[in-house]
CSV table of C-alpha atoms (C1' of nucleotides) in Angstrom, one decimal:
chain,number,residue,atom,x,y,z
A,1,MET,CA,93.3,140.3,166.0
A,2,THR,CA,95.8,140.6,163.2
A,3,THR,CA,95.0,143.7,161.3
A,4,ILE,CA,97.2,144.4,158.2
A,5,GLN,CA,98.2,148.0,157.8
A,6,PRO,CA,98.2,149.7,154.5
A,7,ARG,CA,101.9,150.4,154.6
A,8,THR,CA,102.4,146.6,154.6
A,9,LEU,CA,101.0,146.4,151.1
A,10,LYS,CA,103.0,149.4,150.1
A,11,THR,CA,106.3,148.0,151.3
A,12,ARG,CA,105.7,144.6,149.8
A,13,ALA,CA,104.9,146.3,146.4
A,14,ARG,CA,108.1,148.2,146.6
A,15,LEU,CA,110.1,145.0,147.3
A,16,ILE,CA,108.5,143.2,144.4
A,17,GLU,CA,109.0,146.1,142.1
A,18,ALA,CA,112.6,146.4,143.0
A,19,ALA,CA,113.1,142.7,142.5
A,20,THR,CA,111.3,142.8,139.1
A,21,ASP,CA,113.6,145.7,138.0
A,22,ILE,CA,116.7,143.8,138.9
A,23,VAL,CA,115.6,140.7,137.0
A,24,ALA,CA,114.7,142.9,134.0
A,25,GLU,CA,118.2,144.4,134.1
A,26,SER,CA,120.1,141.3,134.8
A,27,SER,CA,118.6,137.9,135.7
A,28,PHE,CA,117.0,135.8,138.4
A,29,THR,CA,120.5,134.3,139.0
A,30,GLU,CA,121.9,137.7,139.8
A,31,LEU,CA,119.1,138.7,142.2
A,32,ARG,CA,120.4,139.5,145.7
A,33,VAL,CA,118.2,140.2,148.7
A,34,GLU,CA,120.6,143.0,149.8
A,35,GLU,CA,120.2,144.7,146.4
A,36,VAL,CA,116.4,144.3,146.6
A,37,VAL,CA,116.2,146.0,150.0
A,38,ARG,CA,118.7,148.7,149.0
A,39,ARG,CA,116.5,149.7,146.0
A,40,ALA,CA,113.3,149.4,148.0
A,41,GLY,CA,114.8,151.6,150.7
A,42,VAL,CA,114.1,149.2,153.6
A,43,ALA,CA,116.2,147.1,156.0
A,44,LYS,CA,117.1,143.5,155.4
A,45,GLY,CA,114.9,142.3,158.2
A,46,THR,CA,111.9,143.9,156.5
A,47,PHE,CA,112.3,141.6,153.5
A,48,PHE,CA,112.1,138.5,155.6
A,49,ALA,CA,109.0,139.9,157.4
A,50,HIS,CA,107.3,139.9,154.0
A,51,PHE,CA,108.8,136.7,152.5
A,52,LYS,CA,109.6,133.6,154.4
A,53,ASP,CA,112.9,133.4,152.4
A,54,LYS,CA,114.4,134.4,149.1
A,55,ASP,CA,112.8,131.4,147.4
A,56,ALA,CA,109.3,132.6,148.4
A,57,LEU,CA,109.9,135.8,146.4
A,58,LEU,CA,111.2,133.8,143.4
A,59,ASP,CA,108.3,131.4,143.8
A,60,ARG,CA,105.9,134.4,143.5
A,61,MET,CA,107.7,136.1,140.6
A,62,ILE,CA,108.2,132.9,138.6
A,63,GLY,CA,104.7,131.7,139.3
A,64,GLN,CA,103.3,134.9,137.9
A,65,ILE,CA,105.3,134.5,134.7
A,66,ILE,CA,104.3,130.9,134.2
A,67,ASP,CA,100.7,131.9,134.8
A,68,GLN,CA,100.9,134.4,131.9
A,69,HIS,CA,102.2,131.7,129.7
A,70,LEU,CA,99.3,129.5,130.7
A,71,ASP,CA,96.9,132.3,129.8
A,72,GLN,CA,98.5,132.4,126.4
A,73,ILE,CA,98.4,128.6,126.1
A,74,SER,CA,94.8,128.2,127.1
A,75,GLY,CA,93.8,131.0,124.8
A,76,GLN,CA,95.0,129.2,121.8
A,77,ASP,CA,93.2,126.5,119.8
A,78,THR,CA,93.4,123.0,121.2
A,79,PRO,CA,96.4,121.4,119.6
A,80,LYS,CA,95.6,118.3,117.5
A,81,THR,CA,99.0,116.9,116.8
A,82,ILE,CA,102.3,116.3,118.6
A,83,ASP,CA,103.8,119.1,116.7
A,84,GLU,CA,101.1,121.5,117.6
A,85,ILE,CA,101.6,120.5,121.2
A,86,LEU,CA,105.3,121.2,120.9
A,87,ASP,CA,104.6,124.6,119.3
A,88,THR,CA,102.2,125.5,122.1
A,89,LEU,CA,104.5,124.5,124.9
A,90,THR,CA,107.7,126.0,123.5
A,91,PRO,CA,107.5,129.5,124.9
A,92,LEU,CA,106.8,128.2,128.4
A,93,MET,CA,109.6,125.7,128.1
A,94,ARG,CA,112.0,128.3,126.9
A,95,PHE,CA,111.3,130.4,130.0
A,96,MET,CA,111.6,127.3,132.3
A,97,GLY,CA,115.0,126.6,130.8
A,98,SER,CA,116.2,130.1,130.6
A,99,GLU,CA,118.2,130.0,133.7
A,100,ARG,CA,119.4,127.1,135.9
A,101,THR,CA,118.2,129.1,138.9
A,102,VAL,CA,114.7,129.4,137.4
A,103,PHE,CA,114.5,125.7,136.6
A,104,ASP,CA,115.7,124.7,140.1
A,105,VAL,CA,113.1,126.8,141.8
A,106,ILE,CA,110.4,125.4,139.5
A,107,LEU,CA,111.5,121.9,140.2
A,108,ARG,CA,111.5,122.4,144.0
A,109,TYR,CA,108.1,124.2,144.1
A,110,SER,CA,106.2,122.5,141.3
A,111,GLY,CA,104.6,120.3,143.9
A,112,ALA,CA,102.6,121.8,146.8
A,113,ALA,CA,104.5,122.0,150.1
A,114,SER,CA,101.3,121.6,152.1
A,115,VAL,CA,97.6,121.9,151.8
A,116,GLU,CA,97.2,125.3,153.5
A,117,GLU,CA,100.0,127.1,151.8
A,118,ILE,CA,100.2,125.9,148.2
A,119,GLY,CA,102.6,128.3,146.6
A,120,PRO,CA,102.3,130.2,143.3
A,121,ILE,CA,104.3,127.8,141.2
A,122,ALA,CA,102.5,124.7,142.6
A,123,ALA,CA,99.2,126.4,141.8
A,124,THR,CA,100.3,127.1,138.2
A,125,PHE,CA,101.3,123.4,137.8
A,126,GLU,CA,97.9,122.3,138.9
A,127,ARG,CA,96.5,124.6,136.3
A,128,PHE,CA,99.0,123.2,133.8
A,129,ILE,CA,97.8,119.7,134.4
A,130,HIS,CA,94.2,120.8,133.9
A,131,VAL,CA,94.9,122.6,130.7
A,132,LEU,CA,96.8,119.6,129.3
A,133,ALA,CA,94.2,117.1,130.4
A,134,ASP,CA,91.6,119.0,128.5
A,135,TRP,CA,93.5,118.4,125.4
A,136,PHE,CA,93.4,114.7,125.9
A,137,VAL,CA,89.7,114.3,126.5
A,138,ASP,CA,88.2,113.2,123.1
A,139,GLY,CA,91.3,114.3,121.3
A,140,PRO,CA,93.1,112.5,118.6
A,141,PHE,CA,95.4,111.0,121.2
A,142,ARG,CA,95.3,107.7,123.0
A,143,GLN,CA,92.0,107.2,124.8
A,144,ASP,CA,92.9,104.2,126.9
A,145,ALA,CA,94.2,106.3,129.8
A,146,ASP,CA,93.0,108.9,132.3
A,147,PRO,CA,93.6,112.4,130.7
A,148,ALA,CA,95.1,113.7,134.0
A,149,THR,CA,97.6,110.8,134.1
A,150,LEU,CA,98.5,111.6,130.5
A,151,ALA,CA,99.0,115.2,131.5
A,152,GLU,CA,101.2,114.3,134.4
A,153,GLY,CA,103.3,112.2,132.1
A,154,VAL,CA,103.8,115.1,129.7
A,155,GLN,CA,104.9,117.2,132.7
A,156,ALA,CA,107.4,114.6,133.6
A,157,PHE,CA,108.8,114.5,130.1
A,158,VAL,CA,109.0,118.3,129.9
A,159,PHE,CA,111.1,118.3,133.1
A,160,GLN,CA,113.2,115.5,131.7
A,161,ALA,CA,113.8,117.3,128.4
A,162,LEU,CA,114.7,120.5,130.2
A,163,ALA,CA,117.0,118.8,132.7
A,164,LEU,CA,118.9,117.1,129.8
A,165,ASN,CA,119.2,120.5,128.2
A,166,PHE,CA,121.3,121.8,131.1
A,167,CYS,CA,123.9,119.2,130.4
A,168,ALA,CA,126.8,120.3,128.3
A,169,LEU,CA,126.7,116.8,126.9
A,170,ASN,CA,123.3,117.3,125.4
A,171,ASN,CA,122.5,120.9,125.0
A,172,HIS,CA,123.2,121.1,121.3
A,173,ARG,CA,119.7,119.6,120.7
A,174,PRO,CA,116.7,121.9,121.0
A,175,VAL,CA,114.4,121.0,123.9
A,176,ARG,CA,111.6,120.6,121.4
A,177,ASP,CA,113.4,117.8,119.6
A,178,ARG,CA,114.2,116.1,122.8
A,179,LEU,CA,110.6,116.1,123.9
A,180,ARG,CA,109.0,114.9,120.7
A,181,PRO,CA,110.0,111.2,120.9
A,182,TYR,CA,108.7,110.9,124.4
A,183,LEU,CA,105.3,112.5,123.5
A,184,GLU,CA,105.0,110.3,120.4
A,185,LEU,CA,105.3,107.2,122.4
A,186,TRP,CA,103.2,108.5,125.3
A,187,LEU,CA,100.3,110.1,123.5
A,188,ASN,CA,99.8,108.2,120.3
A,189,PRO,CA,97.6,105.2,120.0
A,190,ALA,CA,100.2,102.5,120.0
A,191,LYS,CA,101.5,101.4,116.7
A,192,THR,CA,101.5,97.7,116.0
A,193,LEU,CA,105.0,96.2,116.1
A,194,ASP,CA,107.0,98.5,113.9
A,195,PRO,CA,110.0,96.6,112.7
A,196,GLN,CA,112.8,98.8,114.1
A,197,GLY,CA,116.1,98.2,115.9
B,1,MET,CA,154.7,117.9,135.4
B,2,THR,CA,152.0,117.4,138.0
B,3,THR,CA,152.9,114.7,140.4
B,4,ILE,CA,150.4,113.7,143.0
B,5,GLN,CA,151.9,113.1,146.4
B,6,PRO,CA,150.8,110.2,148.6
B,7,ARG,CA,149.6,112.5,151.3
B,8,THR,CA,147.0,113.9,148.9
B,9,LEU,CA,145.3,110.6,148.8
B,10,LYS,CA,145.5,110.2,152.5
B,11,THR,CA,144.0,113.6,153.2
B,12,ARG,CA,141.2,113.0,150.7
B,13,ALA,CA,140.5,109.7,152.3
B,14,ARG,CA,140.3,111.4,155.7
B,15,LEU,CA,137.9,114.0,154.4
B,16,ILE,CA,135.7,111.3,152.8
B,17,GLU,CA,135.8,109.2,155.9
B,18,ALA,CA,134.9,112.2,158.2
B,19,ALA,CA,132.0,113.0,155.8
B,20,THR,CA,130.8,109.4,155.8
B,21,ASP,CA,130.8,109.3,159.6
B,22,ILE,CA,128.8,112.5,159.8
B,23,VAL,CA,126.2,111.2,157.4
B,24,ALA,CA,126.0,107.9,159.3
B,25,GLU,CA,125.5,109.8,162.5
B,26,SER,CA,123.0,112.4,161.2
B,27,SER,CA,122.2,112.9,157.5
B,28,PHE,CA,123.3,114.5,154.3
B,29,THR,CA,121.2,117.5,155.2
B,30,GLU,CA,123.2,118.1,158.4
B,31,LEU,CA,126.6,117.8,156.7
B,32,ARG,CA,128.7,120.9,157.1
B,33,VAL,CA,132.1,121.4,155.4
B,34,GLU,CA,133.4,123.0,158.6
B,35,GLU,CA,132.5,119.9,160.6
B,36,VAL,CA,134.1,117.7,158.0
B,37,VAL,CA,137.4,119.5,158.1
B,38,ARG,CA,137.3,119.7,161.9
B,39,ARG,CA,137.0,115.9,162.1
B,40,ALA,CA,139.6,115.4,159.4
B,41,GLY,CA,142.0,117.7,161.2
B,42,VAL,CA,142.6,119.9,158.2
B,43,ALA,CA,142.0,123.5,157.3
B,44,LYS,CA,138.9,124.6,155.4
B,45,GLY,CA,140.9,125.6,152.4
B,46,THR,CA,142.2,122.1,152.1
B,47,PHE,CA,138.7,120.7,151.6
B,48,PHE,CA,138.3,123.0,148.5
B,49,ALA,CA,141.7,121.9,147.2
B,50,HIS,CA,140.3,118.4,147.0
B,51,PHE,CA,136.7,119.1,146.0
B,52,LYS,CA,135.5,121.8,143.7
B,53,ASP,CA,132.7,122.6,146.1
B,54,LYS,CA,130.5,120.9,148.7
B,55,ASP,CA,128.3,119.4,146.0
B,56,ALA,CA,131.3,117.6,144.5
B,57,LEU,CA,131.7,115.7,147.7
B,58,LEU,CA,128.0,114.9,147.8
B,59,ASP,CA,128.1,113.9,144.2
B,60,ARG,CA,130.8,111.4,145.0
B,61,MET,CA,129.2,110.0,148.1
B,62,ILE,CA,125.7,109.8,146.7
B,63,GLY,CA,127.0,108.4,143.4
B,64,GLN,CA,128.7,105.6,145.3
B,65,ILE,CA,125.6,104.6,147.1
B,66,ILE,CA,123.5,104.6,143.9
B,67,ASP,CA,126.2,102.5,142.3
B,68,GLN,CA,125.8,99.9,145.0
B,69,HIS,CA,122.1,99.9,144.4
B,70,LEU,CA,122.7,99.3,140.7
B,71,ASP,CA,125.0,96.4,141.6
B,72,GLN,CA,122.2,94.9,143.5
B,73,ILE,CA,119.7,95.6,140.8
B,74,SER,CA,121.7,94.2,137.9
B,75,GLY,CA,122.5,91.1,140.0
B,76,GLN,CA,118.9,90.1,140.2
B,77,ASP,CA,116.8,88.3,137.7
B,78,THR,CA,115.4,90.4,134.9
B,79,PRO,CA,111.9,91.6,136.0
B,80,LYS,CA,109.1,90.4,133.8
B,81,THR,CA,106.2,92.4,135.1
B,82,ILE,CA,105.5,95.9,136.2
B,83,ASP,CA,105.3,94.7,139.7
B,84,GLU,CA,108.7,93.1,139.5
B,85,ILE,CA,110.1,96.3,138.1
B,86,LEU,CA,108.7,98.2,141.0
B,87,ASP,CA,110.0,95.7,143.5
B,88,THR,CA,113.5,95.9,141.9
B,89,LEU,CA,113.5,99.7,141.9
B,90,THR,CA,112.1,100.3,145.3
B,91,PRO,CA,115.3,100.3,147.4
B,92,LEU,CA,117.0,102.7,145.1
B,93,MET,CA,114.0,105.0,145.1
B,94,ARG,CA,113.8,104.8,148.8
B,95,PHE,CA,117.3,106.1,149.0
B,96,MET,CA,116.8,108.8,146.4
B,97,GLY,CA,113.8,110.1,148.3
B,98,SER,CA,115.3,109.7,151.8
B,99,GLU,CA,116.2,113.4,152.1
B,100,ARG,CA,115.3,116.4,150.1
B,101,THR,CA,119.0,117.3,150.0
B,102,VAL,CA,119.8,114.0,148.4
B,103,PHE,CA,117.1,114.3,145.8
B,104,ASP,CA,118.1,117.8,144.9
B,105,VAL,CA,121.7,116.8,144.3
B,106,ILE,CA,120.7,113.8,142.3
B,107,LEU,CA,118.4,116.0,140.1
B,108,ARG,CA,121.1,118.5,139.5
B,109,TYR,CA,123.8,116.1,138.7
B,110,SER,CA,122.0,113.2,137.0
B,111,GLY,CA,122.9,114.8,133.7
B,112,ALA,CA,126.5,115.2,132.8
B,113,ALA,CA,127.9,118.7,133.2
B,114,SER,CA,130.4,118.3,130.4
B,115,VAL,CA,132.1,115.6,128.3
B,116,GLU,CA,135.4,115.7,130.1
B,117,GLU,CA,134.2,115.7,133.7
B,118,ILE,CA,131.1,113.5,133.9
B,119,GLY,CA,130.4,113.2,137.6
B,120,PRO,CA,129.7,110.1,139.7
B,121,ILE,CA,126.0,110.6,139.7
B,122,ALA,CA,125.8,111.3,136.0
B,123,ALA,CA,127.8,108.1,135.4
B,124,THR,CA,125.5,106.0,137.5
B,125,PHE,CA,122.5,107.3,135.6
B,126,GLU,CA,124.0,106.4,132.4
B,127,ARG,CA,124.5,102.9,133.9
B,128,PHE,CA,120.9,103.0,135.1
B,129,ILE,CA,119.6,103.7,131.6
B,130,HIS,CA,121.6,100.7,130.3
B,131,VAL,CA,120.4,98.4,133.0
B,132,LEU,CA,116.8,99.4,132.3
B,133,ALA,CA,117.2,99.2,128.5
B,134,ASP,CA,118.4,95.7,128.8
B,135,TRP,CA,115.1,94.7,130.4
B,136,PHE,CA,113.2,96.1,127.5
B,137,VAL,CA,115.0,94.3,124.7
B,138,ASP,CA,112.9,91.2,123.9
B,139,GLY,CA,111.0,91.6,127.2
B,140,PRO,CA,107.3,91.2,127.6
B,141,PHE,CA,107.0,95.0,127.3
B,142,ARG,CA,106.1,97.1,124.3
B,143,GLN,CA,108.4,96.4,121.4
B,144,ASP,CA,107.5,99.4,119.2
B,145,ALA,CA,110.0,101.7,120.8
B,146,ASP,CA,113.7,102.1,121.3
B,147,PRO,CA,114.6,100.4,124.6
B,148,ALA,CA,116.9,103.3,125.6
B,149,THR,CA,114.0,105.8,125.1
B,150,LEU,CA,111.7,103.6,127.1
B,151,ALA,CA,114.4,103.5,129.8
B,152,GLU,CA,114.7,107.3,129.8
B,153,GLY,CA,111.0,107.5,130.2
B,154,VAL,CA,111.1,105.3,133.2
B,155,GLN,CA,113.7,107.6,134.7
B,156,ALA,CA,111.5,110.6,134.1
B,157,PHE,CA,108.6,108.9,135.9
B,158,VAL,CA,110.8,107.8,138.8
B,159,PHE,CA,111.8,111.5,139.3
B,160,GLN,CA,108.2,112.6,138.9
B,161,ALA,CA,107.0,110.1,141.4
B,162,LEU,CA,109.7,111.1,143.9
B,163,ALA,CA,109.1,114.8,143.4
B,164,LEU,CA,105.4,114.4,144.1
B,165,ASN,CA,106.4,112.4,147.2
B,166,PHE,CA,108.0,115.5,148.7
B,167,CYS,CA,104.8,117.4,148.7
B,168,ALA,CA,102.8,117.3,151.9
B,169,LEU,CA,99.8,117.2,149.6
B,170,ASN,CA,100.8,113.8,148.2
B,171,ASN,CA,103.1,112.0,150.5
B,172,HIS,CA,100.5,109.7,152.0
B,173,ARG,CA,100.9,107.5,149.0
B,174,PRO,CA,103.9,105.2,148.7
B,175,VAL,CA,106.2,106.2,145.8
B,176,ARG,CA,105.6,102.7,144.4
B,177,ASP,CA,101.9,103.2,144.0
B,178,ARG,CA,102.5,106.6,142.3
B,179,LEU,CA,104.9,105.1,139.9
B,180,ARG,CA,102.8,102.1,138.8
B,181,PRO,CA,100.2,103.8,136.7
B,182,TYR,CA,102.8,105.6,134.7
B,183,LEU,CA,104.8,102.5,134.0
B,184,GLU,CA,101.6,100.6,133.0
B,185,LEU,CA,100.8,103.1,130.4
B,186,TRP,CA,104.4,103.5,129.3
B,187,LEU,CA,105.6,99.9,129.1
B,188,ASN,CA,102.6,97.8,128.2
B,189,PRO,CA,101.5,97.2,124.7
B,190,ALA,CA,98.6,99.6,124.4
B,191,LYS,CA,95.3,98.3,125.3
B,192,THR,CA,92.6,98.8,122.7
B,193,LEU,CA,90.0,101.4,123.9
B,194,ASP,CA,89.2,100.4,127.4
B,195,PRO,CA,85.9,101.9,128.3
B,196,GLN,CA,86.9,104.0,131.3
B,197,GLY,CA,86.1,107.5,132.6
C,1,DC,C1',173.1,116.1,152.4
C,2,DG,C1',171.4,120.7,150.8
C,3,DA,C1',169.0,123.7,147.6
C,4,DG,C1',165.3,124.9,145.1
C,5,DA,C1',160.9,124.0,142.7
C,6,DA,C1',156.5,122.2,142.9
C,7,DA,C1',152.6,120.4,145.6
C,8,DA,C1',149.9,120.8,149.6
C,9,DA,C1',148.0,123.0,153.4
C,10,DT,C1',146.7,127.1,156.0
C,11,DG,C1',143.4,130.4,158.0
C,12,DA,C1',141.9,135.1,157.7
C,13,DC,C1',138.6,136.9,154.9
C,14,DC,C1',134.4,137.5,152.0
C,15,DG,C1',129.5,137.1,150.1
C,16,DT,C1',125.1,136.3,151.0
C,17,DG,C1',120.9,134.3,153.1
C,18,DG,C1',118.7,134.5,157.3
C,19,DT,C1',117.6,135.8,162.7
C,20,DC,C1',115.9,138.4,166.5
C,21,DA,C1',115.9,141.6,170.4
C,22,DA,C1',115.1,146.3,170.4
C,23,DT,C1',112.9,150.4,168.4
C,24,DT,C1',109.4,153.0,165.9
C,25,DA,C1',105.0,153.9,163.6
C,26,DT,C1',100.1,153.1,163.4
C,27,DG,C1',95.4,153.3,164.6
C,28,DG,C1',91.6,152.5,167.7
C,29,DA,C1',89.5,153.2,172.5
C,30,DG,C1',88.4,156.4,176.0
D,1,DC,C1',94.1,164.5,171.9
D,2,DT,C1',96.5,161.0,174.5
D,3,DC,C1',97.6,156.4,175.5
D,4,DC,C1',99.0,152.0,174.4
D,5,DA,C1',98.7,147.5,172.2
D,6,DT,C1',100.4,145.6,168.4
D,7,DA,C1',102.0,145.8,163.7
D,8,DA,C1',106.0,147.0,161.2
D,9,DT,C1',110.7,148.1,160.8
D,10,DT,C1',115.5,148.1,162.0
D,11,DG,C1',120.4,146.6,161.7
D,12,DA,C1',123.8,144.3,164.2
D,13,DC,C1',124.7,139.7,164.2
D,14,DC,C1',125.2,134.7,162.8
D,15,DA,C1',125.9,130.5,159.8
D,16,DC,C1',128.0,128.6,156.2
D,17,DG,C1',130.0,127.9,151.6
D,18,DG,C1',133.8,129.4,149.2
D,19,DT,C1',138.6,132.3,148.0
D,20,DC,C1',143.4,133.2,147.9
D,21,DA,C1',147.9,135.1,149.3
D,22,DT,C1',151.1,133.1,152.3
D,23,DT,C1',153.4,129.4,154.6
D,24,DT,C1',154.8,124.6,155.1
D,25,DT,C1',155.9,120.1,153.3
D,26,DT,C1',157.6,117.0,150.0
D,27,DC,C1',160.2,115.5,146.1
D,28,DT,C1',164.1,115.7,142.9
D,29,DC,C1',168.5,116.5,141.4
D,30,DG,C1',173.3,117.4,141.8
DNA sequence: CGAGAAAAATGACCGTGGTCAATTATGGAG
DNA sequence: CTCCATAATTGACCACGGTCATTTTTCTCG
């Protein structure tokens, strides 16, 4: 039988605290496993006894932050316009795009790796889809589509807008402005043949 | 003045050939710089004199393959239905989703890093957008939107469908089937209020 | 051809994530 | 309290991408 000793939790907490401190002082990009274990006062091997790899730690830390953003988002009034949606999503998007490292980890783990071990980030994105889908049920947005599918589409566009933001070619434009045209076409009841080039 | 010696091209060709052989024998995932230089008969430092980093080599190799797919795609008849679009895109999508490594590199480099040095993959995705946009000018698809924006949306959905495909949770469904519902909502003139749950 | 400048190649070295056989600490049974 | 199975920890070691001062090759010019 696999009993977990109290010290396990203590060590893990120390590792997470050390990592959190490092990120607060510098960034996710600068995070080094060796620095984490140095601060936590444990050997390197101990880290990997607690986390499958470095990404598992990042998954957990980033997942927690996204979850806090979702708390914020779902605590607000249901947005009724594209602009309100953009307002609501902006803080989360700002975090997702704050570092290339963060965005990369989110991209890789936003889908669940397997049924049994769905990671923190994957879990938050399931939640994200639910929160969005709720907005689209009986909302002022198009009603000819499954709300969950609409929500997945919004997620795709959020990723697209953020990805473009990391290109020097494009990053003069705020993410928000890049996302809007997609959402207008995706969420609005279709306009009838606008005469436009 | 910076003259390029003939042997430069020769060495670079040997490096690329070695890398291509390795990928043919195993995969992009298994590619090791040390093995490339061993087969090419040069020192490790030489590799990095020719390529900024390992990703630059992958960018080039993968970009070339995508370009071949685009040749194929643009040589075909313009697709007139969602299903024809899916048929046309399937080979390219199969390659993009063939290895996690490949998909990751494509994601990271599908946007241009800077104006001066737009990489091979970024270039092919500009081309991809143009090819798609051409389908949407005067096509049977929705006409109330800028064709280039529609094309960018399709790209976002292709990435989304592929990303989901790497989740054990979802990979029982062919990418094609995952992409279809998005494209139907994105490209078709909006239906008027279908009664559907 | 010979000399010297520039281009190319070299390989020892480093940073950092990750492994694993060996060691130590823990807690329950007798 | 002692013993011991096993949980937890350790740190030397490896893999692999990437660097850079030094050496070798090539090209040009007189």
